[in-house]
Coordinates of C-alpha atoms in Angstrom, one line a residue:
M1 CA 57.7 167.4 102.2
H2 CA 59.4 170.1 99.1
H3 CA 58.9 173.0 101.8
E4 CA 61.2 175.6 102.7
H5 CA 61.7 178.3 104.2
H6 CA 62.3 181.2 102.6
H7 CA 63.9 183.4 105.1
N8 CA 66.5 184.5 102.6
N9 CA 64.6 184.0 99.2
R10 CA 64.9 187.1 97.1
T11 CA 61.4 186.9 96.3
L12 CA 59.3 188.8 93.3
L13 CA 55.6 189.2 93.4
V14 CA 53.6 188.9 90.5
H15 CA 49.8 190.0 90.4
T16 CA 47.3 190.0 87.0
S17 CA 44.1 191.6 87.5
Q18 CA 41.5 190.8 85.2
H19 CA 39.0 193.6 83.0
R20 CA 40.8 196.5 85.2
A21 CA 43.0 199.2 84.4
M22 CA 44.3 199.3 88.4
P23 CA 45.3 196.6 90.8
D24 CA 42.7 195.8 93.1
M25 CA 45.1 197.3 96.0
A26 CA 43.3 195.2 98.8
R27 CA 44.0 192.0 97.4
L28 CA 47.5 193.1 96.2
Q29 CA 47.9 194.3 99.8
E30 CA 46.8 190.4 101.2
F31 CA 49.3 189.1 98.9
E32 CA 52.0 191.0 100.1
E33 CA 51.3 190.6 103.8
L34 CA 50.6 186.1 103.0
A35 CA 53.8 186.3 101.3
R36 CA 55.6 188.2 104.3
S37 CA 54.0 185.5 106.5
A38 CA 55.8 182.8 104.9
G39 CA 58.8 184.8 105.3
A40 CA 60.0 186.1 101.8
G41 CA 62.4 188.7 101.1
I42 CA 59.7 190.8 99.1
C43 CA 62.5 192.2 96.4
G44 CA 59.7 193.7 93.7
I45 CA 56.2 193.1 92.7
Y46 CA 54.9 193.1 89.1
T47 CA 51.4 194.0 88.3
T48 CA 49.7 193.7 85.2
N49 CA 46.4 193.3 83.2
R50 CA 45.3 190.2 81.4
R51 CA 41.6 189.2 80.2
R52 CA 42.1 185.5 80.3
P53 CA 45.1 183.3 81.0
D54 CA 47.6 181.8 79.1
P55 CA 47.4 178.5 78.8
E56 CA 50.8 177.8 78.4
F57 CA 52.2 180.2 80.9
Y58 CA 49.6 181.9 82.1
L59 CA 50.7 185.6 80.9
G60 CA 51.7 186.4 77.8
A61 CA 55.6 185.9 76.4
G62 CA 56.4 189.6 76.8
K63 CA 55.4 189.8 80.0
I64 CA 57.3 186.8 80.7
E65 CA 60.7 188.0 79.2
E66 CA 60.0 191.3 81.5
I67 CA 59.7 189.1 84.7
A68 CA 62.7 186.9 83.5
Q69 CA 64.5 190.1 82.9
Q70 CA 63.8 191.2 86.6
V71 CA 64.7 187.8 88.0
T72 CA 68.1 188.0 86.4
T73 CA 68.7 191.6 87.3
S74 CA 67.8 191.6 90.9
D75 CA 69.0 188.0 91.5
I76 CA 65.6 186.4 92.2
H77 CA 65.5 183.4 93.8
L78 CA 61.6 182.6 93.8
V79 CA 59.0 184.0 92.1
I80 CA 55.5 183.8 93.4
F81 CA 51.8 184.1 91.4
N82 CA 49.1 185.5 92.9
H83 CA 47.2 183.5 91.6
T84 CA 46.4 179.3 90.9
L85 CA 48.8 178.2 88.3
T86 CA 48.2 174.2 86.7
P87 CA 51.1 171.5 87.1
S88 CA 52.7 172.5 83.6
Q89 CA 52.0 176.6 84.1
E90 CA 54.4 176.0 86.7
R91 CA 56.8 174.0 84.9
N92 CA 57.1 176.2 81.9
L93 CA 57.6 179.2 83.9
E94 CA 60.3 177.6 86.0
R95 CA 62.1 176.9 83.0
A96 CA 61.4 180.2 81.1
L97 CA 62.5 182.2 84.2
S98 CA 65.0 180.1 85.6
C99 CA 64.2 180.0 89.4
R100 CA 61.6 178.3 91.3
V101 CA 57.9 179.7 90.7
L102 CA 55.3 179.1 93.6
D103 CA 51.2 179.6 92.5
R104 CA 49.0 181.3 95.4
T105 CA 47.9 177.8 96.7
G106 CA 52.0 176.4 97.2
L107 CA 52.1 179.5 99.3
I108 CA 49.4 179.0 102.0
L109 CA 50.1 175.8 102.5
D110 CA 53.4 177.1 102.8
I111 CA 52.6 179.1 105.7
F112 CA 50.1 176.8 106.8
A113 CA 53.0 174.3 107.3
Q114 CA 54.6 176.5 109.6
R115 CA 51.8 177.6 111.9
A116 CA 50.7 174.0 112.4
R117 CA 51.2 173.2 116.0
S118 CA 48.9 170.1 117.1
H119 CA 49.6 166.3 115.1
E120 CA 46.3 167.1 113.5
G121 CA 47.0 170.4 111.9
K122 CA 50.4 168.8 110.7
L123 CA 48.9 166.0 109.5
Q124 CA 46.0 167.8 107.7
V125 CA 48.4 170.3 106.4
E126 CA 50.9 167.3 105.0
L127 CA 47.8 165.2 103.4
A128 CA 47.1 169.0 101.0
Q129 CA 50.8 169.4 100.5
S130 CA 50.9 165.5 99.4
E131 CA 48.4 166.0 97.2
H132 CA 49.1 169.4 95.6
L133 CA 52.4 167.5 94.9
S134 CA 50.9 164.7 93.4
T135 CA 49.9 166.4 90.1
R136 CA 53.1 168.3 90.1
L137 CA 55.6 165.5 90.1
V138 CA 56.7 165.5 86.3
R139 CA 60.6 167.2 87.1
G140 CA 61.7 163.9 88.5
W141 CA 62.8 165.2 91.4
T142 CA 64.4 162.7 94.0
H143 CA 63.5 164.0 97.2
L144 CA 61.3 161.4 97.8
E145 CA 64.3 159.5 97.2
R146 CA 66.6 160.8 99.3
Q147 CA 64.4 160.2 102.1
K148 CA 63.7 156.9 101.9
G149 CA 67.0 155.9 100.9
G150 CA 66.7 155.4 97.4
I151 CA 68.9 152.2 96.4
G152 CA 67.1 149.1 96.7
L153 CA 63.9 150.6 97.0
R154 CA 63.1 150.9 93.1
G155 CA 60.2 148.4 92.0
P156 CA 61.7 146.3 89.0
G157 CA 62.0 148.4 85.7
E158 CA 60.7 151.4 87.5
T159 CA 61.7 154.9 86.6
Q160 CA 62.3 157.6 89.5
L161 CA 58.9 159.4 88.9
E162 CA 57.2 156.5 89.1
T163 CA 59.2 155.2 92.4
D164 CA 58.1 159.0 93.5
R165 CA 54.7 158.8 92.7
R166 CA 54.1 154.9 94.3
L167 CA 55.8 156.2 97.4
L168 CA 53.5 159.6 97.7
G169 CA 50.5 157.8 96.9
Q170 CA 51.1 155.3 99.7
R171 CA 52.3 158.2 102.1
I172 CA 48.9 160.3 101.2
S173 CA 46.5 156.5 101.9
Q174 CA 48.6 156.6 105.4
I175 CA 48.1 160.1 106.1
R176 CA 44.2 159.8 106.0
K177 CA 43.8 156.9 107.8
R178 CA 45.9 158.3 110.4
L179 CA 43.6 161.1 110.4
I180 CA 40.5 159.3 110.2
R181 CA 41.6 157.9 113.4
V182 CA 42.2 161.2 115.0
E183 CA 38.8 163.0 113.6
N184 CA 37.3 160.1 115.7
Q185 CA 38.8 160.8 118.8
R186 CA 37.8 164.7 118.3
S187 CA 34.4 163.5 117.6
Q188 CA 34.2 161.3 120.9
G189 CA 35.0 164.7 123.0
R190 CA 32.0 166.2 121.2
R191 CA 29.9 163.9 121.9
A192 CA 30.8 164.0 125.4
R193 CA 30.3 168.0 125.7
Q194 CA 27.0 166.8 123.9
R195 CA 26.1 164.7 126.4
A196 CA 26.8 167.4 129.7
A197 CA 24.5 169.6 127.0
L198 CA 27.3 172.2 126.7
P199 CA 26.1 174.3 123.7
T200 CA 29.2 175.6 121.5
V201 CA 29.8 178.6 120.0
A202 CA 32.6 178.5 117.4
L203 CA 34.2 182.0 116.6
V204 CA 34.4 182.6 112.5
G205 CA 35.9 185.3 110.3
Y206 CA 38.2 186.5 107.7
T207 CA 42.2 186.1 109.1
N208 CA 43.5 188.8 111.4
V209 CA 40.4 190.5 112.5
G210 CA 41.3 189.8 116.0
K211 CA 39.0 186.1 116.8
S212 CA 42.0 185.4 119.0
T213 CA 41.9 188.5 121.1
L214 CA 38.7 188.2 121.4
F215 CA 39.1 184.7 122.3
N216 CA 41.4 185.6 124.8
Q217 CA 39.3 188.2 126.2
L218 CA 36.6 185.7 126.8
T219 CA 38.3 182.7 128.3
Q220 CA 41.5 184.1 129.8
A221 CA 43.2 182.1 128.0
R222 CA 46.9 182.3 126.1
V223 CA 45.9 181.9 122.4
V224 CA 48.8 183.1 120.1
A225 CA 47.1 186.7 118.7
R226 CA 50.0 188.2 116.6
N227 CA 49.0 191.2 113.5
Q228 CA 49.6 188.3 111.2
L229 CA 47.6 186.2 108.9
F230 CA 46.9 182.3 109.8
A231 CA 48.3 182.7 113.3
T232 CA 45.8 180.1 114.7
L233 CA 45.7 177.3 112.6
D234 CA 44.2 174.6 115.4
P235 CA 41.1 174.6 117.0
T236 CA 41.6 175.9 120.6
L237 CA 38.3 174.8 123.0
R238 CA 38.2 176.2 126.4
R239 CA 34.8 175.9 128.6
V240 CA 33.4 179.4 129.5
S241 CA 31.2 180.3 132.4
L242 CA 29.0 183.8 132.1
P243 CA 27.2 185.0 135.4
G244 CA 23.3 184.4 134.8
S245 CA 24.0 181.4 132.0
K246 CA 24.8 178.1 131.8
P247 CA 28.5 177.7 131.0
F248 CA 29.2 176.9 127.0
I249 CA 32.5 175.5 125.1
L250 CA 33.9 178.6 123.0
A251 CA 35.9 177.3 119.6
D252 CA 38.6 179.7 118.5
T253 CA 39.1 178.3 114.6
V254 CA 41.4 179.2 111.8
G255 CA 40.9 182.3 109.6
F256 CA 39.5 182.5 105.9
I257 CA 40.9 184.2 103.0
S258 CA 39.4 184.9 99.3
E259 CA 40.1 181.7 97.3
L260 CA 41.3 179.7 100.1
P261 CA 42.1 176.7 98.1
H262 CA 39.5 173.8 97.7
S263 CA 42.5 171.8 98.9
L264 CA 42.6 172.8 101.9
V265 CA 39.1 173.2 102.7
A266 CA 39.0 169.9 102.1
A267 CA 42.0 168.9 104.5
F268 CA 40.9 171.6 107.0
K269 CA 37.4 169.6 107.2
S270 CA 37.6 168.1 110.5
T271 CA 39.2 171.5 112.2
L272 CA 36.5 172.9 110.9
Q273 CA 33.6 170.6 111.8
E274 CA 33.8 172.4 115.0
V275 CA 32.3 175.1 113.0
V276 CA 29.6 172.8 111.6
E277 CA 28.4 171.4 114.5
A278 CA 28.3 175.1 116.7
D279 CA 24.8 176.2 118.3
I280 CA 26.1 179.9 117.3
L281 CA 28.7 181.3 115.1
L282 CA 30.4 184.2 116.0
H283 CA 31.0 185.9 112.9
V284 CA 33.8 188.5 113.4
V285 CA 34.4 191.0 111.1
D286 CA 36.6 194.3 111.2
A287 CA 34.9 197.6 111.7
A288 CA 37.8 199.7 110.5
S289 CA 38.3 197.4 107.3
P290 CA 37.9 199.5 103.9
N291 CA 37.4 195.5 102.7
Q292 CA 34.6 194.5 104.9
T293 CA 31.9 193.6 102.3
E294 CA 34.4 191.5 100.7
Q295 CA 35.5 189.6 103.2
M296 CA 32.3 189.1 104.6
A297 CA 31.3 187.6 101.3
D298 CA 34.3 185.6 101.6
V299 CA 33.4 183.7 104.9
D300 CA 29.9 183.2 103.8
Q301 CA 31.1 181.4 100.8
I302 CA 33.4 179.4 102.9
L303 CA 30.7 178.7 105.4
D304 CA 28.3 177.7 103.0
E305 CA 31.0 175.2 101.1
I306 CA 31.8 173.6 104.3
G307 CA 27.7 173.4 105.2
A308 CA 27.4 175.7 107.8
A309 CA 26.0 178.4 105.9
S310 CA 22.2 178.3 107.6
L311 CA 23.6 178.0 111.6
P312 CA 22.4 181.3 113.6
K313 CA 24.8 183.7 113.5
L314 CA 25.7 186.8 115.7
L315 CA 28.2 189.3 114.1
V316 CA 30.6 191.0 116.2
Y317 CA 32.4 194.1 114.8
N318 CA 35.6 194.2 116.2
K319 CA 37.9 196.7 116.3
I320 CA 35.7 199.9 116.8
D321 CA 38.9 201.7 118.4
Q322 CA 40.0 202.6 115.1
L323 CA 36.8 204.3 113.8
M324 CA 36.5 207.7 114.2
Q325 CA 33.8 207.7 116.5
P326 CA 34.0 204.4 118.9
E327 CA 30.9 203.6 120.6
A328 CA 30.4 199.6 121.7
T329 CA 26.7 198.9 121.2
L330 CA 23.9 196.4 120.2
T331 CA 22.0 196.3 117.0
R332 CA 18.7 194.2 117.3
D333 CA 16.9 192.8 114.2
V334 CA 12.7 193.8 113.6
M335 CA 12.4 190.3 115.8
G336 CA 14.0 192.2 118.4
M337 CA 16.7 189.6 118.5
I338 CA 20.3 190.7 119.1
S339 CA 22.0 190.4 115.8
A340 CA 25.4 192.3 116.0
V341 CA 27.6 193.9 118.6
W342 CA 29.6 196.4 118.0
L343 CA 33.3 196.3 120.4
S344 CA 36.7 196.5 120.8
A345 CA 38.9 193.3 121.9
Q346 CA 42.0 194.7 122.2
Q347 CA 40.3 197.8 124.5
A348 CA 38.7 194.9 126.3
Q349 CA 35.5 197.5 125.0
G350 CA 31.9 196.3 125.1
L351 CA 32.8 192.7 125.7
E352 CA 29.7 193.0 128.6
L353 CA 27.8 193.6 125.4
L354 CA 28.9 190.5 123.6
Q355 CA 28.3 188.4 126.9
Q356 CA 24.4 189.9 127.5
A357 CA 24.0 188.5 123.6
L358 CA 25.3 185.3 124.5
Q359 CA 23.2 184.9 127.3
E360 CA 20.1 185.8 125.3
R361 CA 20.9 183.8 122.5
L362 CA 22.0 180.9 124.3
S363 CA 18.7 180.8 126.1
Q364 CA 16.6 181.2 123.1
Q365 CA 18.7 178.2 121.4
S366 CA 17.5 175.0 122.5
M367 CA 14.5 173.0 120.9
Q368 CA 12.5 171.8 122.8
G369 CA 9.6 169.2 123.1
T370 CA 7.9 165.6 122.6
V371 CA 9.3 163.1 120.0
Q372 CA 6.8 159.7 119.5
L373 CA 8.9 156.9 118.4
T374 CA 7.4 153.6 117.2
A375 CA 9.3 150.4 118.1
S376 CA 11.1 150.1 114.7
Q377 CA 12.9 154.1 115.5
G378 CA 15.4 152.2 117.9
R379 CA 18.0 153.6 115.9
L380 CA 16.8 157.3 115.7
R381 CA 16.3 156.6 119.8
A382 CA 19.7 155.9 120.1
Q383 CA 20.9 158.5 118.5
L384 CA 18.9 160.9 120.4
Y385 CA 20.6 159.7 123.5
Q386 CA 24.1 159.5 122.1
L387 CA 23.5 163.7 121.0
G388 CA 22.6 163.9 125.1
G389 CA 18.8 165.4 123.9
V390 CA 16.7 162.9 126.0
V391 CA 15.5 164.5 129.1
S392 CA 12.7 161.7 130.1
E393 CA 11.0 158.8 128.1
T394 CA 8.1 156.6 128.6
A395 CA 7.3 153.5 127.1
I396 CA 4.5 152.9 125.2
E397 CA 1.8 149.9 125.6
T398 CA 1.3 149.2 121.7
G399 CA 5.1 149.2 121.7
G400 CA 7.5 152.4 120.9
W401 CA 8.7 155.5 123.4
M402 CA 7.3 159.2 123.9
L403 CA 10.5 160.7 124.5
Q404 CA 11.0 164.6 126.4
V405 CA 14.0 166.1 124.3
R406 CA 15.8 169.1 124.5
L407 CA 18.4 169.7 121.3
S408 CA 20.1 172.0 119.8
P409 CA 18.7 174.2 116.7
A410 CA 21.4 172.6 114.5
D411 CA 21.2 168.9 116.3
Y412 CA 17.3 169.3 115.6
A413 CA 17.6 170.3 112.0
R414 CA 20.1 167.5 110.7
L415 CA 17.4 165.4 112.3
Q416 CA 14.6 167.0 110.7
K417 CA 16.1 166.2 107.2
D418 CA 18.1 163.2 107.3
C419 CA 14.9 161.2 110.2
Q420 CA 12.0 163.1 109.2
I421 CA 12.1 163.9 113.2
R422 CA 8.8 166.1 114.4
L423 CA 8.6 167.8 117.8
L424 CA 4.8 167.8 119.0

């Protein structure tokens, strides 16, 4: 991939605010953190206002001249825009500034490429990178030729660009096939958990709100928990047994971020599948963050995109030790159900309240009842067995079955939608 570590890269960051006289400080700060996470040596930040992007250069000619001047005087190697650029904007900017240009998507992809540890994670990043690159193959780069040995590889009358395109296309379909295999293995593991009737609790939240620290506290696992964006990329699953309640599987997932590129949401579909099929989502929020509302809205938007918006949620306000009067506590809704827990994972403060909330929520979780199936509904019967939801079965004389079932709300909602199943 055209992915380099920017450790000695002298970098200029460009951030544009729309309709605002003042740059949005939270967005700007997050952008700086992203660039640092990628290993950029930040030499300057250029902020400006613009109503709508210029189709050719994203910014106006005057601004581009100012940036070009800064690139020359500060010996800048890389300019990163905190926006999504079109392939032609990226090319025009590289020509005008005589240095490499990266947009927000490219930057996030670079961080993901550095952080992916598992085979699946690496494949997902490579897929997203390859798809991102395929729209930008106009430079007639020869990186793919070098990779493959080049000479003797070209088809009759193919230009280097066409060869690159063809090789990249082949690579993309290869990765897709391999990912399908990995996804099948993962869903087999998920089915085995469902047969063992173990509910799944998935941690979700904005990046860097302390999900991995909380995960480690609950599971005593040693998952990377660093104060940086996207420290966890691959989902980690652990079985947790809390005193007085049945065991469950806890899943730690990738942190979300505002304007997470669609290509990445798509590439990480199978990783995020752990979230979609969870019985409860623990939405971890940074209690001390001034941008809490925006971050929660960003997380909700991505949950909506991947089809997990309607799952039962429990809010976990973490980092209360950074508040003026830190107090671990529970909040209940009008129905008397626990809706939020305030705690500090770092200080191990309020963890017993979260355990209490999980016990309460998990005991209310399963949908139980009887399902009557006709002889023609054999496939649905097989599906219920596959989900591990059948408690007992009686055959009906006229043909068909009476099944006693216990299903997670997520499975029940899915079967209700797809098969019009109804509990008696």
